[in-house]
Amino acid sequence: MSLNIPNLERNKPLAPFTTYQIGGPADLFVEVYTIDELTHALLAARRKDIPFFLLGCGANILVTDKGFRGLIIRNLANKVTFLDNGRVLAESGATVAHLIEQCMNRELSGLEHFIGIPSTVGGALWQNLHFLSADRQRTLFIEEIVLSSHILTEEGQHRTVQVDYFQFGYDQSILQKHQDAVLDVTFQLSAKRKDEIQIVMDENKAWRNAKQPQLSEYPSCGSVFKKIKGIGAGRLIEQAGLKGARIGNAEVSKKHANFIVNTGNARAADILQLIKYVQEAVKRKLGYTLETEITIIGEQE
């Protein structure tokens, strides 16, 4: 495969770029730092009809042991511009954590609920990033603060779209069905004192630390399964008696059952087998069919 992309690498191990710390190599790999570089890489791959995947923080995905037969584009385009009336323009490679910090310093509220979730702006739109509200009574979605976005369409056209274009749902967006790429996003935030924003961030971080396994403990991809009929998958998995279930070095977290953690040198095959085992057990014992919310990247056995 020949591509006219600067700094292109071959046979690049992907495990270090994922929160799971799992996965084989990509045939082709490039890091891009500007929207122009991102656009160039996307168009080059499309011209040659080479499969590609946009990589952000590497969460919510599992790279297979055989790796990816195509081009991985690691998006590091992260410029943030503060506009008027609470509007913020962020490039798609900006991390949500970095954006939250900048917005808090300017006393702009709306993103702080998502503190602690490893995601880029592009990844946040891909999956409609969400977390519980401060009172834990409802789920807040990134779509609620999205105004518009500049995208590169499947056909290679630049286009500005409004929030409705994304057809957001729970853990889903139109980006999962089409190969349109987010270049930047404009958010609508509201004014709030810095200390009030900090309180929400501290409470959310404390809640996560208490309820969920942290990456500093064991690598994971975040939640594995979608809610079903309003019921958290973790509750169903726990009811089925599956906390602590293991295959190889993959384990259903003893802290939160909707996390499958890498206890040390787990293979993607271990994770996939454990996912299947959990699905079959929950179906057999409780009658529910669990669907995954993670994206499987690469060549499977």
PDB file of C-alpha atoms in Angstrom:
ATOM      1  CA  MET A   1       0.000   0.000   0.000  1.00  0.00           C
ATOM      2  CA  SER A   2       1.479   3.322  -1.106  1.00  0.00           C
ATOM      3  CA  LEU A   3       0.173   6.558   0.391  1.00  0.00           C
ATOM      4  CA  ASN A   4       1.447  10.102  -0.001  1.00  0.00           C
ATOM      5  CA  ILE A   5       1.223  10.911   3.719  1.00  0.00           C
ATOM      6  CA  PRO A   6       4.165  12.457   5.623  1.00  0.00           C
ATOM      7  CA  ASN A   7       5.534  10.578   8.661  1.00  0.00           C
ATOM      8  CA  LEU A   8       3.663   7.397   7.779  1.00  0.00           C
ATOM      9  CA  GLU A   9       4.680   4.383   9.894  1.00  0.00           C
ATOM     10  CA  ARG A  10       4.245   0.706   9.090  1.00  0.00           C
ATOM     11  CA  ASN A  11       3.432  -2.302  11.262  1.00  0.00           C
ATOM     12  CA  LYS A  12       2.796  -0.046  14.262  1.00  0.00           C
ATOM     13  CA  PRO A  13       1.772  -1.745  17.546  1.00  0.00           C
ATOM     14  CA  LEU A  14      -1.581  -0.327  18.676  1.00  0.00           C
ATOM     15  CA  ALA A  15      -1.794  -1.581  22.268  1.00  0.00           C
ATOM     16  CA  PRO A  16       0.050   1.470  23.705  1.00  0.00           C
ATOM     17  CA  PHE A  17      -2.546   3.772  22.120  1.00  0.00           C
ATOM     18  CA  THR A  18      -5.589   2.124  23.714  1.00  0.00           C
ATOM     19  CA  THR A  19      -6.889   2.220  27.281  1.00  0.00           C
ATOM     20  CA  TYR A  20      -7.163  -1.591  27.163  1.00  0.00           C
ATOM     21  CA  GLN A  21      -3.418  -1.888  26.399  1.00  0.00           C
ATOM     22  CA  ILE A  22      -4.373  -4.708  24.028  1.00  0.00           C
ATOM     23  CA  GLY A  23      -4.124  -5.276  20.300  1.00  0.00           C
ATOM     24  CA  GLY A  24      -1.945  -6.152  17.341  1.00  0.00           C
ATOM     25  CA  PRO A  25      -0.296  -3.795  14.842  1.00  0.00           C
ATOM     26  CA  ALA A  26      -1.725  -1.512  12.181  1.00  0.00           C
ATOM     27  CA  ASP A  27      -0.370  -1.953   8.682  1.00  0.00           C
ATOM     28  CA  LEU A  28      -0.180   1.848   8.412  1.00  0.00           C
ATOM     29  CA  PHE A  29      -0.197   4.501  11.146  1.00  0.00           C
ATOM     30  CA  VAL A  30       0.100   8.279  11.221  1.00  0.00           C
ATOM     31  CA  GLU A  31      -0.307  11.002  13.831  1.00  0.00           C
ATOM     32  CA  VAL A  32      -1.866  14.256  12.618  1.00  0.00           C
ATOM     33  CA  TYR A  33      -1.636  17.557  14.469  1.00  0.00           C
ATOM     34  CA  THR A  34      -3.726  19.934  12.349  1.00  0.00           C
ATOM     35  CA  ILE A  35      -7.058  19.787  10.548  1.00  0.00           C
ATOM     36  CA  ASP A  36      -5.210  20.136   7.235  1.00  0.00           C
ATOM     37  CA  GLU A  37      -3.075  17.084   8.051  1.00  0.00           C
ATOM     38  CA  LEU A  38      -6.177  15.167   9.138  1.00  0.00           C
ATOM     39  CA  THR A  39      -8.019  16.060   5.938  1.00  0.00           C
ATOM     40  CA  HIS A  40      -5.009  15.106   3.796  1.00  0.00           C
ATOM     41  CA  ALA A  41      -4.708  11.683   5.453  1.00  0.00           C
ATOM     42  CA  LEU A  42      -8.433  10.978   5.100  1.00  0.00           C
ATOM     43  CA  LEU A  43      -8.520  11.951   1.434  1.00  0.00           C
ATOM     44  CA  ALA A  44      -5.361   9.959   0.668  1.00  0.00           C
ATOM     45  CA  ALA A  45      -6.850   6.812   2.215  1.00  0.00           C
ATOM     46  CA  ARG A  46     -10.116   7.263   0.342  1.00  0.00           C
ATOM     47  CA  ARG A  47      -8.386   7.829  -2.983  1.00  0.00           C
ATOM     48  CA  LYS A  48      -6.578   4.503  -2.593  1.00  0.00           C
ATOM     49  CA  ASP A  49      -9.661   2.786  -1.122  1.00  0.00           C
ATOM     50  CA  ILE A  50      -7.668   1.843   1.977  1.00  0.00           C
ATOM     51  CA  PRO A  51      -9.644   1.051   5.149  1.00  0.00           C
ATOM     52  CA  PHE A  52      -8.999   3.602   7.890  1.00  0.00           C
ATOM     53  CA  PHE A  53      -9.958   4.299  11.481  1.00  0.00           C
ATOM     54  CA  LEU A  54      -9.741   7.584  13.376  1.00  0.00           C
ATOM     55  CA  LEU A  55      -8.136   7.019  16.775  1.00  0.00           C
ATOM     56  CA  GLY A  56      -8.592   9.418  19.672  1.00  0.00           C
ATOM     57  CA  CYS A  57      -7.912   8.492  23.288  1.00  0.00           C
ATOM     58  CA  GLY A  58      -8.280   4.784  22.530  1.00  0.00           C
ATOM     59  CA  ALA A  59     -11.186   4.173  24.928  1.00  0.00           C
ATOM     60  CA  ASN A  60     -14.409   2.325  24.112  1.00  0.00           C
ATOM     61  CA  ILE A  61     -12.566   0.199  21.534  1.00  0.00           C
ATOM     62  CA  LEU A  62     -10.898  -3.208  21.409  1.00  0.00           C
ATOM     63  CA  VAL A  63      -8.150  -3.838  18.862  1.00  0.00           C
ATOM     64  CA  THR A  64      -7.950  -7.496  17.863  1.00  0.00           C
ATOM     65  CA  ASP A  65      -4.810  -9.559  18.352  1.00  0.00           C
ATOM     66  CA  LYS A  66      -4.150  -9.671  14.606  1.00  0.00           C
ATOM     67  CA  GLY A  67      -4.347  -5.881  14.362  1.00  0.00           C
ATOM     68  CA  PHE A  68      -5.762  -3.605  11.681  1.00  0.00           C
ATOM     69  CA  ARG A  69      -5.323  -4.102   7.935  1.00  0.00           C
ATOM     70  CA  GLY A  70      -5.371  -0.495   6.867  1.00  0.00           C
ATOM     71  CA  LEU A  71      -4.529   3.007   8.101  1.00  0.00           C
ATOM     72  CA  ILE A  72      -4.917   4.185  11.688  1.00  0.00           C
ATOM     73  CA  ILE A  73      -5.054   7.992  11.914  1.00  0.00           C
ATOM     74  CA  ARG A  74      -4.302   9.182  15.441  1.00  0.00           C
ATOM     75  CA  ASN A  75      -6.010  12.552  15.661  1.00  0.00           C
ATOM     76  CA  LEU A  76      -4.061  15.104  17.734  1.00  0.00           C
ATOM     77  CA  ALA A  77      -5.550  18.264  16.161  1.00  0.00           C
ATOM     78  CA  ASN A  78      -6.547  20.002  19.385  1.00  0.00           C
ATOM     79  CA  LYS A  79      -6.931  23.745  18.874  1.00  0.00           C
ATOM     80  CA  VAL A  80      -9.650  25.400  20.999  1.00  0.00           C
ATOM     81  CA  THR A  81     -11.119  28.820  20.182  1.00  0.00           C
ATOM     82  CA  PHE A  82     -13.443  30.750  22.477  1.00  0.00           C
ATOM     83  CA  LEU A  83     -16.104  32.656  20.557  1.00  0.00           C
ATOM     84  CA  ASP A  84     -18.808  34.995  21.855  1.00  0.00           C
ATOM     85  CA  ASN A  85     -21.944  34.279  23.904  1.00  0.00           C
ATOM     86  CA  GLY A  86     -20.624  31.086  25.481  1.00  0.00           C
ATOM     87  CA  ARG A  87     -19.732  29.362  22.219  1.00  0.00           C
ATOM     88  CA  VAL A  88     -16.555  27.282  22.034  1.00  0.00           C
ATOM     89  CA  LEU A  89     -14.989  25.852  18.861  1.00  0.00           C
ATOM     90  CA  ALA A  90     -12.857  22.741  19.432  1.00  0.00           C
ATOM     91  CA  GLU A  91     -10.950  20.662  16.905  1.00  0.00           C
ATOM     92  CA  SER A  92     -11.876  16.997  16.925  1.00  0.00           C
ATOM     93  CA  GLY A  93      -8.586  15.773  18.391  1.00  0.00           C
ATOM     94  CA  ALA A  94      -8.862  17.959  21.501  1.00  0.00           C
ATOM     95  CA  THR A  95      -9.337  15.826  24.598  1.00  0.00           C
ATOM     96  CA  VAL A  96     -12.468  16.373  26.631  1.00  0.00           C
ATOM     97  CA  ALA A  97     -10.297  16.696  29.756  1.00  0.00           C
ATOM     98  CA  HIS A  98      -8.254  19.520  28.187  1.00  0.00           C
ATOM     99  CA  LEU A  99     -11.407  21.249  26.979  1.00  0.00           C
ATOM    100  CA  ILE A 100     -13.069  21.005  30.403  1.00  0.00           C
ATOM    101  CA  GLU A 101     -10.049  22.612  32.066  1.00  0.00           C
ATOM    102  CA  GLN A 102      -9.975  25.517  29.622  1.00  0.00           C
ATOM    103  CA  CYS A 103     -13.717  26.091  29.896  1.00  0.00           C
ATOM    104  CA  MET A 104     -13.649  26.019  33.696  1.00  0.00           C
ATOM    105  CA  ASN A 105     -10.905  28.657  33.718  1.00  0.00           C
ATOM    106  CA  ARG A 106     -13.220  30.873  31.658  1.00  0.00           C
ATOM    107  CA  GLU A 107     -16.200  30.059  33.894  1.00  0.00           C
ATOM    108  CA  LEU A 108     -18.105  28.224  31.157  1.00  0.00           C
ATOM    109  CA  SER A 109     -20.262  25.287  32.198  1.00  0.00           C
ATOM    110  CA  GLY A 110     -21.667  22.246  30.406  1.00  0.00           C
ATOM    111  CA  LEU A 111     -18.724  19.934  29.848  1.00  0.00           C
ATOM    112  CA  GLU A 112     -17.641  19.391  33.443  1.00  0.00           C
ATOM    113  CA  HIS A 113     -20.066  16.477  33.902  1.00  0.00           C
ATOM    114  CA  PHE A 114     -17.864  14.398  31.600  1.00  0.00           C
ATOM    115  CA  ILE A 115     -14.714  14.739  33.691  1.00  0.00           C
ATOM    116  CA  GLY A 116     -12.767  11.501  33.950  1.00  0.00           C
ATOM    117  CA  ILE A 117     -13.990  10.025  30.656  1.00  0.00           C
ATOM    118  CA  PRO A 118     -11.045   9.460  28.292  1.00  0.00           C
ATOM    119  CA  SER A 119     -12.310  10.872  25.005  1.00  0.00           C
ATOM    120  CA  THR A 120     -11.538  13.341  22.282  1.00  0.00           C
ATOM    121  CA  VAL A 121     -14.155  15.738  20.950  1.00  0.00           C
ATOM    122  CA  GLY A 122     -14.538  13.573  17.851  1.00  0.00           C
ATOM    123  CA  GLY A 123     -14.934  10.441  19.944  1.00  0.00           C
ATOM    124  CA  ALA A 124     -17.492  12.197  22.138  1.00  0.00           C
ATOM    125  CA  LEU A 125     -19.711  12.783  19.112  1.00  0.00           C
ATOM    126  CA  TRP A 126     -19.095   9.295  17.734  1.00  0.00           C
ATOM    127  CA  GLN A 127     -20.702   7.692  20.807  1.00  0.00           C
ATOM    128  CA  ASN A 128     -22.783  10.609  22.147  1.00  0.00           C
ATOM    129  CA  LEU A 129     -20.740  10.834  25.339  1.00  0.00           C
ATOM    130  CA  HIS A 130     -22.874  10.694  28.465  1.00  0.00           C
ATOM    131  CA  PHE A 131     -22.781  10.674  32.241  1.00  0.00           C
ATOM    132  CA  LEU A 132     -25.203  11.046  35.132  1.00  0.00           C
ATOM    133  CA  SER A 133     -26.365  14.514  36.144  1.00  0.00           C
ATOM    134  CA  ALA A 134     -25.088  15.997  39.398  1.00  0.00           C
ATOM    135  CA  ASP A 135     -28.204  14.776  41.246  1.00  0.00           C
ATOM    136  CA  ARG A 136     -27.805  11.309  39.596  1.00  0.00           C
ATOM    137  CA  GLN A 137     -31.446  11.483  38.459  1.00  0.00           C
ATOM    138  CA  ARG A 138     -30.925  11.613  34.704  1.00  0.00           C
ATOM    139  CA  THR A 139     -28.341  11.025  31.998  1.00  0.00           C
ATOM    140  CA  LEU A 140     -26.644  14.021  30.386  1.00  0.00           C
ATOM    141  CA  PHE A 141     -25.531  13.694  26.761  1.00  0.00           C
ATOM    142  CA  ILE A 142     -22.917  15.646  24.807  1.00  0.00           C
ATOM    143  CA  GLU A 143     -25.573  16.301  22.149  1.00  0.00           C
ATOM    144  CA  GLU A 144     -27.284  18.711  24.568  1.00  0.00           C
ATOM    145  CA  ILE A 145     -24.481  21.255  24.163  1.00  0.00           C
ATOM    146  CA  VAL A 146     -23.526  20.681  20.493  1.00  0.00           C
ATOM    147  CA  LEU A 147     -24.458  23.533  18.139  1.00  0.00           C
ATOM    148  CA  SER A 148     -22.781  22.574  14.872  1.00  0.00           C
ATOM    149  CA  SER A 149     -19.846  20.753  13.349  1.00  0.00           C
ATOM    150  CA  HIS A 150     -17.535  20.963  10.374  1.00  0.00           C
ATOM    151  CA  ILE A 151     -17.191  17.510   8.798  1.00  0.00           C
ATOM    152  CA  LEU A 152     -15.480  15.828   5.875  1.00  0.00           C
ATOM    153  CA  THR A 153     -18.090  13.643   4.184  1.00  0.00           C
ATOM    154  CA  GLU A 154     -17.605  10.133   2.825  1.00  0.00           C
ATOM    155  CA  GLU A 155     -17.426  11.733  -0.612  1.00  0.00           C
ATOM    156  CA  GLY A 156     -14.588  14.037   0.471  1.00  0.00           C
ATOM    157  CA  GLN A 157     -16.675  17.212   0.690  1.00  0.00           C
ATOM    158  CA  HIS A 158     -16.366  19.811   3.441  1.00  0.00           C
ATOM    159  CA  ARG A 159     -19.721  20.468   5.065  1.00  0.00           C
ATOM    160  CA  THR A 160     -21.107  22.353   8.070  1.00  0.00           C
ATOM    161  CA  VAL A 161     -23.893  20.466   9.833  1.00  0.00           C
ATOM    162  CA  GLN A 162     -26.220  21.171  12.754  1.00  0.00           C
ATOM    163  CA  VAL A 163     -26.748  18.897  15.741  1.00  0.00           C
ATOM    164  CA  ASP A 164     -29.751  17.102  14.185  1.00  0.00           C
ATOM    165  CA  TYR A 165     -27.502  15.713  11.450  1.00  0.00           C
ATOM    166  CA  PHE A 166     -25.848  13.327  13.910  1.00  0.00           C
ATOM    167  CA  GLN A 167     -29.071  11.452  14.764  1.00  0.00           C
ATOM    168  CA  PHE A 168     -27.831  10.966  18.302  1.00  0.00           C
ATOM    169  CA  GLY A 169     -29.097   8.108  20.440  1.00  0.00           C
ATOM    170  CA  TYR A 170     -27.873   6.282  23.515  1.00  0.00           C
ATOM    171  CA  ASP A 171     -24.244   5.327  22.769  1.00  0.00           C
ATOM    172  CA  GLN A 172     -24.761   6.033  19.088  1.00  0.00           C
ATOM    173  CA  SER A 173     -24.628   8.561  16.269  1.00  0.00           C
ATOM    174  CA  ILE A 174     -24.744   8.559  12.484  1.00  0.00           C
ATOM    175  CA  LEU A 175     -20.929   8.536  12.521  1.00  0.00           C
ATOM    176  CA  GLN A 176     -21.049   4.824  13.339  1.00  0.00           C
ATOM    177  CA  LYS A 177     -22.966   4.133  10.110  1.00  0.00           C
ATOM    178  CA  HIS A 178     -21.134   6.451   7.701  1.00  0.00           C
ATOM    179  CA  GLN A 179     -17.488   7.377   7.223  1.00  0.00           C
ATOM    180  CA  ASP A 180     -18.028  11.091   7.661  1.00  0.00           C
ATOM    181  CA  ALA A 181     -15.223  12.525   9.813  1.00  0.00           C
ATOM    182  CA  VAL A 182     -15.660  15.283  12.389  1.00  0.00           C
ATOM    183  CA  LEU A 183     -13.121  18.079  11.906  1.00  0.00           C
ATOM    184  CA  ASP A 184     -14.311  20.481  14.587  1.00  0.00           C
ATOM    185  CA  VAL A 185     -17.322  21.117  16.834  1.00  0.00           C
ATOM    186  CA  THR A 186     -18.975  24.265  18.177  1.00  0.00           C
ATOM    187  CA  PHE A 187     -20.427  23.899  21.677  1.00  0.00           C
ATOM    188  CA  GLN A 188     -22.914  26.165  23.436  1.00  0.00           C
ATOM    189  CA  LEU A 189     -21.983  26.564  27.088  1.00  0.00           C
ATOM    190  CA  SER A 190     -23.401  28.670  29.910  1.00  0.00           C
ATOM    191  CA  ALA A 191     -21.855  30.964  32.495  1.00  0.00           C
ATOM    192  CA  LYS A 192     -21.111  29.549  35.940  1.00  0.00           C
ATOM    193  CA  ARG A 193     -18.637  30.378  38.668  1.00  0.00           C
ATOM    194  CA  LYS A 194     -15.392  28.441  38.599  1.00  0.00           C
ATOM    195  CA  ASP A 195     -15.802  27.133  42.147  1.00  0.00           C
ATOM    196  CA  GLU A 196     -19.274  25.768  41.324  1.00  0.00           C
ATOM    197  CA  ILE A 197     -17.916  23.960  38.271  1.00  0.00           C
ATOM    198  CA  GLN A 198     -15.091  22.543  40.381  1.00  0.00           C
ATOM    199  CA  ILE A 199     -17.580  21.129  42.894  1.00  0.00           C
ATOM    200  CA  VAL A 200     -19.367  19.170  40.143  1.00  0.00           C
ATOM    201  CA  MET A 201     -16.045  17.887  38.813  1.00  0.00           C
ATOM    202  CA  ASP A 202     -14.868  16.789  42.258  1.00  0.00           C
ATOM    203  CA  GLU A 203     -18.168  15.026  42.988  1.00  0.00           C
ATOM    204  CA  ASN A 204     -18.131  13.204  39.662  1.00  0.00           C
ATOM    205  CA  LYS A 205     -14.520  12.109  40.084  1.00  0.00           C
ATOM    206  CA  ALA A 206     -15.260  10.835  43.599  1.00  0.00           C
ATOM    207  CA  TRP A 207     -18.327   8.948  42.330  1.00  0.00           C
ATOM    208  CA  ARG A 208     -16.297   7.321  39.554  1.00  0.00           C
ATOM    209  CA  ASN A 209     -13.479   6.363  41.896  1.00  0.00           C
ATOM    210  CA  ALA A 210     -15.959   4.741  44.281  1.00  0.00           C
ATOM    211  CA  LYS A 211     -18.075   2.933  41.686  1.00  0.00           C
ATOM    212  CA  GLN A 212     -15.823   2.090  38.736  1.00  0.00           C
ATOM    213  CA  PRO A 213     -12.407   0.465  38.246  1.00  0.00           C
ATOM    214  CA  GLN A 214      -9.793   3.055  37.373  1.00  0.00           C
ATOM    215  CA  LEU A 215      -7.243   2.748  34.578  1.00  0.00           C
ATOM    216  CA  SER A 216      -4.503   3.110  37.180  1.00  0.00           C
ATOM    217  CA  GLU A 217      -5.767  -0.172  38.697  1.00  0.00           C
ATOM    218  CA  TYR A 218      -6.501  -2.232  35.586  1.00  0.00           C
ATOM    219  CA  PRO A 219      -6.680  -1.303  31.907  1.00  0.00           C
ATOM    220  CA  SER A 220     -10.205  -1.357  30.481  1.00  0.00           C
ATOM    221  CA  CYS A 221     -12.198   0.218  27.676  1.00  0.00           C
ATOM    222  CA  GLY A 222     -14.936   1.629  29.906  1.00  0.00           C
ATOM    223  CA  SER A 223     -18.443   0.179  29.924  1.00  0.00           C
ATOM    224  CA  VAL A 224     -18.763  -2.866  27.672  1.00  0.00           C
ATOM    225  CA  PHE A 225     -22.530  -3.325  27.321  1.00  0.00           C
ATOM    226  CA  LYS A 226     -25.417  -0.967  26.594  1.00  0.00           C
ATOM    227  CA  LYS A 227     -28.321  -0.365  28.935  1.00  0.00           C
ATOM    228  CA  ILE A 228     -31.300  -2.531  28.071  1.00  0.00           C
ATOM    229  CA  LYS A 229     -34.871  -1.357  28.623  1.00  0.00           C
ATOM    230  CA  GLY A 230     -33.561   1.272  31.026  1.00  0.00           C
ATOM    231  CA  ILE A 231     -31.713  -1.286  33.144  1.00  0.00           C
ATOM    232  CA  GLY A 232     -27.974  -0.936  33.623  1.00  0.00           C
ATOM    233  CA  ALA A 233     -26.067  -3.869  32.151  1.00  0.00           C
ATOM    234  CA  GLY A 234     -23.844  -4.011  35.220  1.00  0.00           C
ATOM    235  CA  ARG A 235     -26.844  -4.745  37.421  1.00  0.00           C
ATOM    236  CA  LEU A 236     -27.914  -7.653  35.195  1.00  0.00           C
ATOM    237  CA  ILE A 237     -24.391  -9.078  35.029  1.00  0.00           C
ATOM    238  CA  GLU A 238     -24.120  -8.889  38.819  1.00  0.00           C
ATOM    239  CA  GLN A 239     -27.542 -10.537  39.248  1.00  0.00           C
ATOM    240  CA  ALA A 240     -26.314 -13.358  37.021  1.00  0.00           C
ATOM    241  CA  GLY A 241     -23.452 -13.909  39.473  1.00  0.00           C
ATOM    242  CA  LEU A 242     -20.728 -13.009  37.000  1.00  0.00           C
ATOM    243  CA  LYS A 243     -18.614 -10.538  38.962  1.00  0.00           C
ATOM    244  CA  GLY A 244     -15.067 -11.844  38.956  1.00  0.00           C
ATOM    245  CA  ALA A 245     -15.645 -14.258  36.069  1.00  0.00           C
ATOM    246  CA  ARG A 246     -12.412 -14.801  34.125  1.00  0.00           C
ATOM    247  CA  ILE A 247     -11.149 -16.092  30.823  1.00  0.00           C
ATOM    248  CA  GLY A 248      -7.382 -15.948  30.539  1.00  0.00           C
ATOM    249  CA  ASN A 249      -6.343 -12.589  31.967  1.00  0.00           C
ATOM    250  CA  ALA A 250      -9.669 -10.896  31.209  1.00  0.00           C
ATOM    251  CA  GLU A 251     -11.977 -10.451  34.188  1.00  0.00           C
ATOM    252  CA  VAL A 252     -15.443  -9.074  34.877  1.00  0.00           C
ATOM    253  CA  SER A 253     -14.572  -6.320  37.340  1.00  0.00           C
ATOM    254  CA  LYS A 254     -15.393  -7.026  40.970  1.00  0.00           C
ATOM    255  CA  LYS A 255     -16.003  -3.291  41.393  1.00  0.00           C
ATOM    256  CA  HIS A 256     -18.446  -2.715  38.505  1.00  0.00           C
ATOM    257  CA  ALA A 257     -19.771  -5.652  36.498  1.00  0.00           C
ATOM    258  CA  ASN A 258     -20.127  -3.708  33.234  1.00  0.00           C
ATOM    259  CA  PHE A 259     -16.350  -3.380  33.040  1.00  0.00           C
ATOM    260  CA  ILE A 260     -14.160  -6.166  31.705  1.00  0.00           C
ATOM    261  CA  VAL A 261     -10.612  -5.461  32.831  1.00  0.00           C
ATOM    262  CA  ASN A 262      -7.189  -6.541  31.633  1.00  0.00           C
ATOM    263  CA  THR A 263      -5.545  -8.000  34.733  1.00  0.00           C
ATOM    264  CA  GLY A 264      -2.210  -8.331  32.949  1.00  0.00           C
ATOM    265  CA  ASN A 265      -1.242  -9.211  29.387  1.00  0.00           C
ATOM    266  CA  ALA A 266      -4.769 -10.225  28.412  1.00  0.00           C
ATOM    267  CA  ARG A 267      -5.357 -10.926  24.736  1.00  0.00           C
ATOM    268  CA  ALA A 268      -8.199  -9.484  22.721  1.00  0.00           C
ATOM    269  CA  ALA A 269      -9.363 -13.085  22.285  1.00  0.00           C
ATOM    270  CA  ASP A 270      -9.748 -13.346  26.080  1.00  0.00           C
ATOM    271  CA  ILE A 271     -11.911 -10.227  26.151  1.00  0.00           C
ATOM    272  CA  LEU A 272     -14.067 -11.377  23.231  1.00  0.00           C
ATOM    273  CA  GLN A 273     -14.597 -14.834  24.724  1.00  0.00           C
ATOM    274  CA  LEU A 274     -15.559 -13.329  28.077  1.00  0.00           C
ATOM    275  CA  ILE A 275     -17.998 -10.941  26.385  1.00  0.00           C
ATOM    276  CA  LYS A 276     -19.663 -13.912  24.686  1.00  0.00           C
ATOM    277  CA  TYR A 277     -19.736 -15.878  27.947  1.00  0.00           C
ATOM    278  CA  VAL A 278     -21.407 -12.978  29.794  1.00  0.00           C
ATOM    279  CA  GLN A 279     -23.977 -12.498  27.034  1.00  0.00           C
ATOM    280  CA  GLU A 280     -24.886 -16.181  27.025  1.00  0.00           C
ATOM    281  CA  ALA A 281     -25.106 -16.395  30.824  1.00  0.00           C
ATOM    282  CA  VAL A 282     -27.303 -13.298  31.180  1.00  0.00           C
ATOM    283  CA  LYS A 283     -29.588 -14.547  28.408  1.00  0.00           C
ATOM    284  CA  ARG A 284     -29.844 -18.001  29.964  1.00  0.00           C
ATOM    285  CA  LYS A 285     -30.355 -16.863  33.560  1.00  0.00           C
ATOM    286  CA  LEU A 286     -32.326 -13.622  33.154  1.00  0.00           C
ATOM    287  CA  GLY A 287     -33.689 -13.620  29.613  1.00  0.00           C
ATOM    288  CA  TYR A 288     -31.987 -10.376  28.542  1.00  0.00           C
ATOM    289  CA  THR A 289     -29.888  -9.992  25.392  1.00  0.00           C
ATOM    290  CA  LEU A 290     -26.921  -7.711  26.070  1.00  0.00           C
ATOM    291  CA  GLU A 291     -25.492  -5.637  23.225  1.00  0.00           C
ATOM    292  CA  THR A 292     -21.951  -4.293  23.299  1.00  0.00           C
ATOM    293  CA  GLU A 293     -21.239  -0.580  23.122  1.00  0.00           C
ATOM    294  CA  ILE A 294     -17.567  -0.969  22.271  1.00  0.00           C
ATOM    295  CA  THR A 295     -16.131  -0.907  18.758  1.00  0.00           C
ATOM    296  CA  ILE A 296     -14.061  -3.901  17.634  1.00  0.00           C
ATOM    297  CA  ILE A 297     -11.143  -2.781  15.464  1.00  0.00           C
ATOM    298  CA  GLY A 298      -9.159  -5.099  13.248  1.00  0.00           C
ATOM    299  CA  GLU A 299      -8.968  -8.550  11.764  1.00  0.00           C
ATOM    300  CA  GLN A 300     -10.751 -11.246  13.760  1.00  0.00           C
ATOM    301  CA  GLU A 301      -9.941 -14.952  14.032  1.00  0.00           C
TER     302      GLU A 301
END
